[in-house]
Amino acid sequence: MIKKILVTLTIILIVVSGCYSQQHEYKVVNTFHIASPGGWDYIAVNNGKLYVSHGTQVNILNEETGDSVGYIPNTTGVHGIAFYNEIGRGYTSNGRLNNVTVFDLKTNNVLGQIETGQNPDAILFEPFTKMIITCNGRSKNLSLIDPKLGKTIDSIDVGGKPETAVSDENGKLFVNIEDKNEILEVDLKNHKVTNRWPLSPGEGPTGLCYDKTTKRLFAGCEKLLIILNAETGSVVDKITIGDGCDGVAFDSKNKIIFTSNGEGNISVVKETASDKFTLLGNYTTKRGARTITIDEKNGRLFLPAADFDPTKTNANGRPMMIQGTFQVLVVQ
């Protein structure tokens, strides 16, 4: 009898959990304002702190309150932030300086710079090799940094513009190549590209996440989320998402994929099986909120954004940011 009751309760919990994920209305629950000027790119969360790339510096906020707890200076053209918690180090990819800034995670003190390829964009700590890896857009390669030696020890030519990379944590790296509409598989043991997989009909891949349980890759493309089998490279599904995606986040506990879309929303996709995906909905954020990160401990999403003046445009024809309006949206 007890066994039957436990089985029944388990089924009920699974059903309730599934219903919640499908009915939950994601919305902006808080806004953290940052007064300093400049553009932005990636945002990252680590041990209760938000690290926000912003012009020539990285702003550090308390994740709960949005209060400033420090900043990393002189990171001109900064794109991303990575963390090697075992040794207490953080790393920023500085696109206009062609280097990485190393800083202390406790004090925020800058410890030095490491040269990379040209225009380092996305950056990550890779746990299998324990290297810091940058995706270098202009030199079309990856820089492999040994954190303990404090220098770049090798580079891997990828034959296109590497936008984002994710690790399977077992010796393979997957890289979005934005201008080639493909994903590369990289052998980190031998430092070489082993496969090139087309993303068609996806174009302009930017954000990328990986489910190590189902071995599926989630690539954010123009108005499409493309799902690939990471073992074979075959496209297993494609989901229509909002316009202007530049970031993808994955909630591995609840099997939910989020894409941040510049048109002013997030698309939320549920992974119900390795080859079955359902769009739960598009939820309003703010126009220009194109990048995203998630704190998997509490499910909070964070998206950098700003206000724009529609009467003024930049060289690319886009509305200009109103100075002093930079902010981070908290979505849950």
Short mmCIF file of C-alpha atoms in Angstrom, two decimals:
data_model
loop_
_atom_site.label_atom_id
_atom_site.label_comp_id
_atom_site.label_asym_id
_atom_site.label_seq_id
_atom_site.Cartn_x
_atom_site.Cartn_y
_atom_site.Cartn_z
CA MET A 1 0.00 0.00 0.00
CA ILE A 2 2.75 2.46 0.95
CA LYS A 3 4.54 1.72 -2.33
CA LYS A 4 1.36 2.44 -4.30
CA ILE A 5 0.85 5.73 -2.45
CA LEU A 6 4.42 6.81 -3.18
CA VAL A 7 4.05 5.97 -6.86
CA THR A 8 0.79 7.94 -7.01
CA LEU A 9 2.36 10.97 -5.31
CA THR A 10 5.32 10.85 -7.71
CA ILE A 11 2.99 10.85 -10.71
CA ILE A 12 1.04 13.78 -9.26
CA LEU A 13 4.23 15.78 -8.71
CA ILE A 14 5.39 15.13 -12.26
CA VAL A 15 2.02 16.23 -13.68
CA VAL A 16 1.89 19.34 -11.49
CA SER A 17 5.46 20.26 -12.42
CA GLY A 18 4.70 19.86 -16.11
CA CYS A 19 1.55 21.96 -15.85
CA TYR A 20 3.40 24.71 -14.00
CA SER A 21 6.13 24.99 -16.61
CA GLN A 22 3.50 25.29 -19.34
CA GLN A 23 1.28 27.78 -17.50
CA HIS A 24 3.91 29.93 -15.82
CA GLU A 25 3.85 33.52 -17.07
CA TYR A 26 7.41 34.81 -17.25
CA LYS A 27 7.60 38.53 -16.53
CA VAL A 28 9.96 41.29 -15.48
CA VAL A 29 9.91 41.30 -11.67
CA ASN A 30 12.67 43.83 -11.05
CA THR A 31 14.96 46.29 -12.83
CA PHE A 32 18.49 47.11 -11.72
CA HIS A 33 19.73 50.49 -13.02
CA ILE A 34 23.38 51.16 -13.87
CA ALA A 35 24.24 54.80 -14.47
CA SER A 36 27.58 54.44 -16.27
CA PRO A 37 27.63 55.04 -20.07
CA GLY A 38 28.44 52.69 -22.94
CA GLY A 39 27.11 49.68 -24.80
CA TRP A 40 26.97 46.10 -23.59
CA ASP A 41 27.04 42.46 -24.59
CA TYR A 42 27.04 39.40 -22.32
CA ILE A 43 25.98 39.11 -18.70
CA ALA A 44 27.00 36.34 -16.28
CA VAL A 45 26.07 35.19 -12.78
CA ASN A 46 28.45 33.66 -10.25
CA ASN A 47 28.03 33.02 -6.52
CA GLY A 48 25.23 35.53 -6.02
CA LYS A 49 26.80 38.28 -8.13
CA LEU A 50 25.93 39.62 -11.56
CA TYR A 51 28.79 40.54 -13.87
CA VAL A 52 27.59 42.93 -16.55
CA SER A 53 29.76 43.89 -19.54
CA HIS A 54 29.42 47.61 -20.14
CA GLY A 55 31.58 49.69 -22.45
CA THR A 56 35.01 49.96 -20.86
CA GLN A 57 34.28 48.09 -17.65
CA VAL A 58 32.38 45.23 -16.02
CA ASN A 59 29.83 46.27 -13.42
CA ILE A 60 29.29 43.84 -10.52
CA LEU A 61 25.91 43.78 -8.79
CA ASN A 62 24.38 41.95 -5.87
CA GLU A 63 22.03 39.49 -7.54
CA GLU A 64 19.31 39.95 -4.92
CA THR A 65 19.26 43.73 -4.57
CA GLY A 66 20.97 45.10 -7.67
CA ASP A 67 23.35 47.12 -5.47
CA SER A 68 26.81 47.76 -6.87
CA VAL A 69 29.51 45.67 -5.22
CA GLY A 70 32.40 46.61 -7.47
CA TYR A 71 33.63 46.84 -11.04
CA ILE A 72 36.48 45.69 -13.26
CA PRO A 73 38.06 48.69 -15.06
CA ASN A 74 39.87 49.09 -18.38
CA THR A 75 38.07 46.31 -20.27
CA THR A 76 37.50 48.33 -23.45
CA GLY A 77 35.07 46.63 -25.80
CA VAL A 78 34.29 43.95 -23.23
CA HIS A 79 32.04 41.13 -24.40
CA GLY A 80 31.96 38.27 -21.88
CA ILE A 81 32.96 37.12 -18.41
CA ALA A 82 34.12 33.66 -17.28
CA PHE A 83 34.98 32.17 -13.88
CA TYR A 84 37.45 29.61 -12.58
CA ASN A 85 36.12 29.29 -9.05
CA GLU A 86 38.62 26.67 -7.91
CA ILE A 87 41.44 29.19 -8.11
CA GLY A 88 39.32 32.27 -7.38
CA ARG A 89 39.84 33.98 -10.74
CA GLY A 90 37.55 35.79 -13.17
CA TYR A 91 38.24 36.64 -16.81
CA THR A 92 36.84 39.24 -19.22
CA SER A 93 37.17 39.19 -23.02
CA ASN A 94 38.14 42.67 -24.20
CA GLY A 95 37.23 42.97 -27.88
CA ARG A 96 38.99 46.23 -28.65
CA LEU A 97 42.13 45.42 -26.70
CA ASN A 98 42.61 41.88 -28.07
CA ASN A 99 43.20 40.52 -24.61
CA VAL A 100 41.66 39.03 -21.48
CA THR A 101 41.66 40.73 -18.10
CA VAL A 102 42.28 38.47 -15.10
CA PHE A 103 40.78 39.53 -11.77
CA ASP A 104 40.43 38.21 -8.22
CA LEU A 105 36.89 37.01 -7.48
CA LYS A 106 37.06 38.05 -3.82
CA THR A 107 38.64 41.50 -4.09
CA ASN A 108 37.86 42.34 -7.74
CA ASN A 109 41.49 43.46 -8.07
CA VAL A 110 42.92 43.22 -11.58
CA LEU A 111 45.77 40.69 -11.67
CA GLY A 112 46.89 41.13 -15.26
CA GLN A 113 46.09 40.79 -18.95
CA ILE A 114 46.60 37.91 -21.38
CA GLU A 115 46.94 38.41 -25.14
CA THR A 116 44.43 36.61 -27.38
CA GLY A 117 43.42 36.56 -31.02
CA GLN A 118 41.73 39.59 -32.57
CA ASN A 119 38.41 40.78 -31.16
CA PRO A 120 37.77 38.16 -28.47
CA ASP A 121 34.01 37.84 -28.05
CA ALA A 122 32.47 34.98 -26.05
CA ILE A 123 34.61 33.48 -23.29
CA LEU A 124 34.21 30.38 -21.13
CA PHE A 125 35.91 28.25 -18.52
CA GLU A 126 36.18 24.75 -19.97
CA PRO A 127 36.06 22.19 -17.10
CA PHE A 128 37.58 19.18 -18.90
CA THR A 129 40.86 20.89 -19.83
CA LYS A 130 40.53 23.61 -17.15
CA MET A 131 41.34 26.21 -19.78
CA ILE A 132 39.86 29.61 -20.51
CA ILE A 133 38.76 29.78 -24.14
CA THR A 134 37.90 32.87 -26.19
CA CYS A 135 36.05 33.05 -29.51
CA ASN A 136 37.93 35.59 -31.62
CA GLY A 137 35.70 37.14 -34.28
CA ARG A 138 38.23 39.03 -36.38
CA SER A 139 41.04 36.45 -36.42
CA LYS A 140 38.49 33.62 -36.82
CA ASN A 141 40.05 31.37 -34.23
CA LEU A 142 39.88 30.20 -30.63
CA SER A 143 42.49 31.16 -28.04
CA LEU A 144 43.32 28.48 -25.47
CA ILE A 145 44.53 30.01 -22.22
CA ASP A 146 46.25 28.11 -19.44
CA PRO A 147 45.08 29.94 -16.26
CA LYS A 148 47.94 28.64 -14.13
CA LEU A 149 50.59 29.71 -16.64
CA GLY A 150 48.71 32.94 -17.28
CA LYS A 151 49.15 32.86 -21.05
CA THR A 152 47.67 31.66 -24.34
CA ILE A 153 49.20 28.28 -25.11
CA ASP A 154 47.57 27.56 -28.49
CA SER A 155 44.94 28.68 -30.99
CA ILE A 156 42.54 26.76 -33.23
CA ASP A 157 41.56 28.10 -36.64
CA VAL A 158 37.79 27.72 -37.19
CA GLY A 159 37.47 29.19 -40.69
CA GLY A 160 34.73 31.68 -39.80
CA LYS A 161 33.45 34.00 -37.10
CA PRO A 162 33.06 32.06 -33.83
CA GLU A 163 30.19 33.56 -31.88
CA THR A 164 29.63 31.28 -28.87
CA ALA A 165 31.07 28.00 -27.57
CA VAL A 166 29.86 25.34 -25.13
CA SER A 167 31.57 22.27 -23.71
CA ASP A 168 30.29 18.73 -23.29
CA GLU A 169 32.69 18.56 -20.28
CA ASN A 170 34.25 15.44 -21.77
CA GLY A 171 36.78 16.76 -24.28
CA LYS A 172 34.55 18.26 -26.95
CA LEU A 173 33.73 21.88 -27.66
CA PHE A 174 30.85 23.04 -29.87
CA VAL A 175 31.13 26.43 -31.57
CA ASN A 176 28.55 28.55 -33.40
CA ILE A 177 30.10 29.97 -36.60
CA GLU A 178 27.90 32.98 -37.29
CA ASP A 179 28.94 33.81 -40.86
CA LYS A 180 28.93 30.18 -42.05
CA ASN A 181 25.61 29.10 -40.48
CA GLU A 182 27.18 26.04 -38.90
CA ILE A 183 28.31 24.46 -35.65
CA LEU A 184 31.80 23.06 -35.28
CA GLU A 185 32.82 20.12 -33.12
CA VAL A 186 36.30 20.65 -31.69
CA ASP A 187 38.54 17.98 -30.19
CA LEU A 188 40.10 19.66 -27.15
CA LYS A 189 42.57 16.83 -26.59
CA ASN A 190 44.21 17.36 -29.96
CA HIS A 191 43.24 21.01 -30.54
CA LYS A 192 41.55 20.49 -33.89
CA VAL A 193 38.18 20.77 -35.61
CA THR A 194 36.65 17.32 -36.14
CA ASN A 195 33.22 18.11 -37.63
CA ARG A 196 31.30 20.93 -39.34
CA TRP A 197 27.53 20.70 -39.13
CA PRO A 198 25.16 22.93 -41.16
CA LEU A 199 22.35 24.65 -39.28
CA SER A 200 20.04 25.05 -42.29
CA PRO A 201 17.41 26.45 -42.29
CA GLY A 202 18.94 28.42 -39.40
CA GLU A 203 20.96 31.54 -40.24
CA GLY A 204 23.29 33.76 -38.22
CA PRO A 205 23.71 31.54 -35.12
CA THR A 206 24.52 33.47 -31.96
CA GLY A 207 23.54 32.03 -28.57
CA LEU A 208 24.28 28.37 -27.86
CA CYS A 209 23.49 25.96 -25.01
CA TYR A 210 23.93 22.24 -24.44
CA ASP A 211 21.97 19.55 -22.62
CA LYS A 212 24.55 16.99 -21.54
CA THR A 213 21.83 14.50 -20.56
CA THR A 214 20.11 14.28 -23.94
CA LYS A 215 23.20 15.44 -25.89
CA ARG A 216 21.29 18.18 -27.66
CA LEU A 217 22.57 21.58 -28.81
CA PHE A 218 20.30 24.65 -28.85
CA ALA A 219 21.42 27.30 -31.34
CA GLY A 220 19.69 30.67 -31.46
CA CYS A 221 19.39 31.81 -35.08
CA GLU A 222 17.40 34.43 -37.00
CA LYS A 223 13.81 33.79 -35.84
CA LEU A 224 14.58 30.11 -35.26
CA LEU A 225 15.88 27.92 -32.45
CA ILE A 226 17.70 25.02 -34.11
CA ILE A 227 18.13 21.81 -32.09
CA LEU A 228 20.99 19.51 -33.10
CA ASN A 229 21.99 16.02 -32.08
CA ALA A 230 25.48 16.64 -30.66
CA GLU A 231 26.61 13.12 -31.53
CA THR A 232 25.60 13.09 -35.19
CA GLY A 233 25.21 16.78 -36.04
CA SER A 234 21.73 16.23 -37.48
CA VAL A 235 18.97 18.80 -37.02
CA VAL A 236 16.25 17.20 -34.90
CA ASP A 237 13.86 20.15 -34.61
CA LYS A 238 13.39 23.84 -35.32
CA ILE A 239 11.21 26.21 -33.31
CA THR A 240 10.04 29.65 -34.42
CA ILE A 241 11.17 32.30 -31.93
CA GLY A 242 11.19 36.09 -31.70
CA ASP A 243 13.30 38.33 -33.92
CA GLY A 244 16.81 39.50 -33.02
CA CYS A 245 18.00 36.63 -30.84
CA ASP A 246 21.53 37.04 -29.50
CA GLY A 247 21.45 34.80 -26.44
CA VAL A 248 20.22 31.42 -25.25
CA ALA A 249 19.93 30.11 -21.68
CA PHE A 250 19.09 26.61 -20.48
CA ASP A 251 17.40 25.51 -17.27
CA SER A 252 18.75 21.96 -17.00
CA LYS A 253 16.60 21.11 -13.98
CA ASN A 254 13.29 21.87 -15.67
CA LYS A 255 14.45 21.25 -19.26
CA ILE A 256 13.50 24.71 -20.51
CA ILE A 257 15.33 26.75 -23.16
CA PHE A 258 15.11 30.55 -23.23
CA THR A 259 16.06 32.80 -26.15
CA SER A 260 16.47 36.55 -25.64
CA ASN A 261 15.08 38.41 -28.64
CA GLY A 262 15.95 42.01 -29.47
CA GLU A 263 12.39 42.74 -30.58
CA GLY A 264 11.50 42.79 -26.86
CA ASN A 265 10.65 39.33 -25.64
CA ILE A 266 11.95 35.92 -24.62
CA SER A 267 10.85 32.71 -26.31
CA VAL A 268 10.41 29.81 -23.89
CA VAL A 269 10.76 26.26 -25.20
CA LYS A 270 10.12 23.06 -23.22
CA GLU A 271 12.22 19.95 -23.89
CA THR A 272 9.82 17.08 -23.18
CA ALA A 273 12.05 14.40 -24.77
CA SER A 274 15.37 14.30 -26.59
CA ASP A 275 13.62 14.94 -29.92
CA LYS A 276 10.43 16.66 -28.76
CA PHE A 277 10.21 20.39 -28.10
CA THR A 278 7.28 22.72 -27.54
CA LEU A 279 7.11 26.52 -27.62
CA LEU A 280 5.45 27.56 -24.36
CA GLY A 281 5.16 31.19 -25.40
CA ASN A 282 6.82 34.55 -26.04
CA TYR A 283 6.98 36.80 -22.98
CA THR A 284 7.55 40.55 -22.94
CA THR A 285 10.90 41.95 -21.77
CA LYS A 286 12.20 45.16 -23.41
CA ARG A 287 13.27 46.10 -26.93
CA GLY A 288 17.04 45.69 -27.25
CA ALA A 289 17.30 43.02 -24.52
CA ARG A 290 19.23 40.57 -26.71
CA THR A 291 21.50 38.69 -24.29
CA ILE A 292 20.61 36.56 -21.29
CA THR A 293 21.89 34.45 -18.43
CA ILE A 294 20.22 32.21 -15.86
CA ASP A 295 20.90 31.42 -12.23
CA GLU A 296 19.88 27.77 -12.15
CA LYS A 297 19.75 27.80 -8.35
CA ASN A 298 16.59 29.91 -8.38
CA GLY A 299 15.54 30.06 -12.04
CA ARG A 300 16.00 33.82 -12.36
CA LEU A 301 16.83 35.23 -15.77
CA PHE A 302 18.86 38.41 -16.28
CA LEU A 303 18.87 40.51 -19.45
CA PRO A 304 20.78 43.77 -20.06
CA ALA A 305 18.72 46.52 -21.71
CA ALA A 306 18.34 50.29 -22.08
CA ASP A 307 15.96 52.98 -23.32
CA PHE A 308 16.31 54.22 -26.90
CA ASP A 309 15.54 57.48 -28.72
CA PRO A 310 13.60 56.58 -31.91
CA THR A 311 14.35 60.02 -33.40
CA LYS A 312 18.12 59.41 -33.42
CA THR A 313 19.95 56.56 -35.16
CA ASN A 314 23.53 55.30 -35.20
CA ALA A 315 25.70 54.35 -38.19
CA ASN A 316 23.81 51.06 -38.52
CA GLY A 317 20.45 52.79 -38.66
CA ARG A 318 19.41 51.62 -35.19
CA PRO A 319 17.82 53.90 -32.57
CA MET A 320 20.42 55.42 -30.27
CA MET A 321 20.62 54.51 -26.60
CA ILE A 322 19.61 57.25 -24.17
CA GLN A 323 22.63 57.80 -21.95
CA GLY A 324 22.17 56.87 -18.31
CA THR A 325 19.35 54.38 -18.95
CA PHE A 326 21.36 51.15 -18.93
CA GLN A 327 19.66 48.48 -16.81
CA VAL A 328 19.39 44.79 -16.05
CA LEU A 329 15.96 43.16 -16.24
CA VAL A 330 15.16 40.39 -13.75
CA VAL A 331 12.69 37.90 -15.20
CA GLN A 332 11.04 35.03 -13.37
#
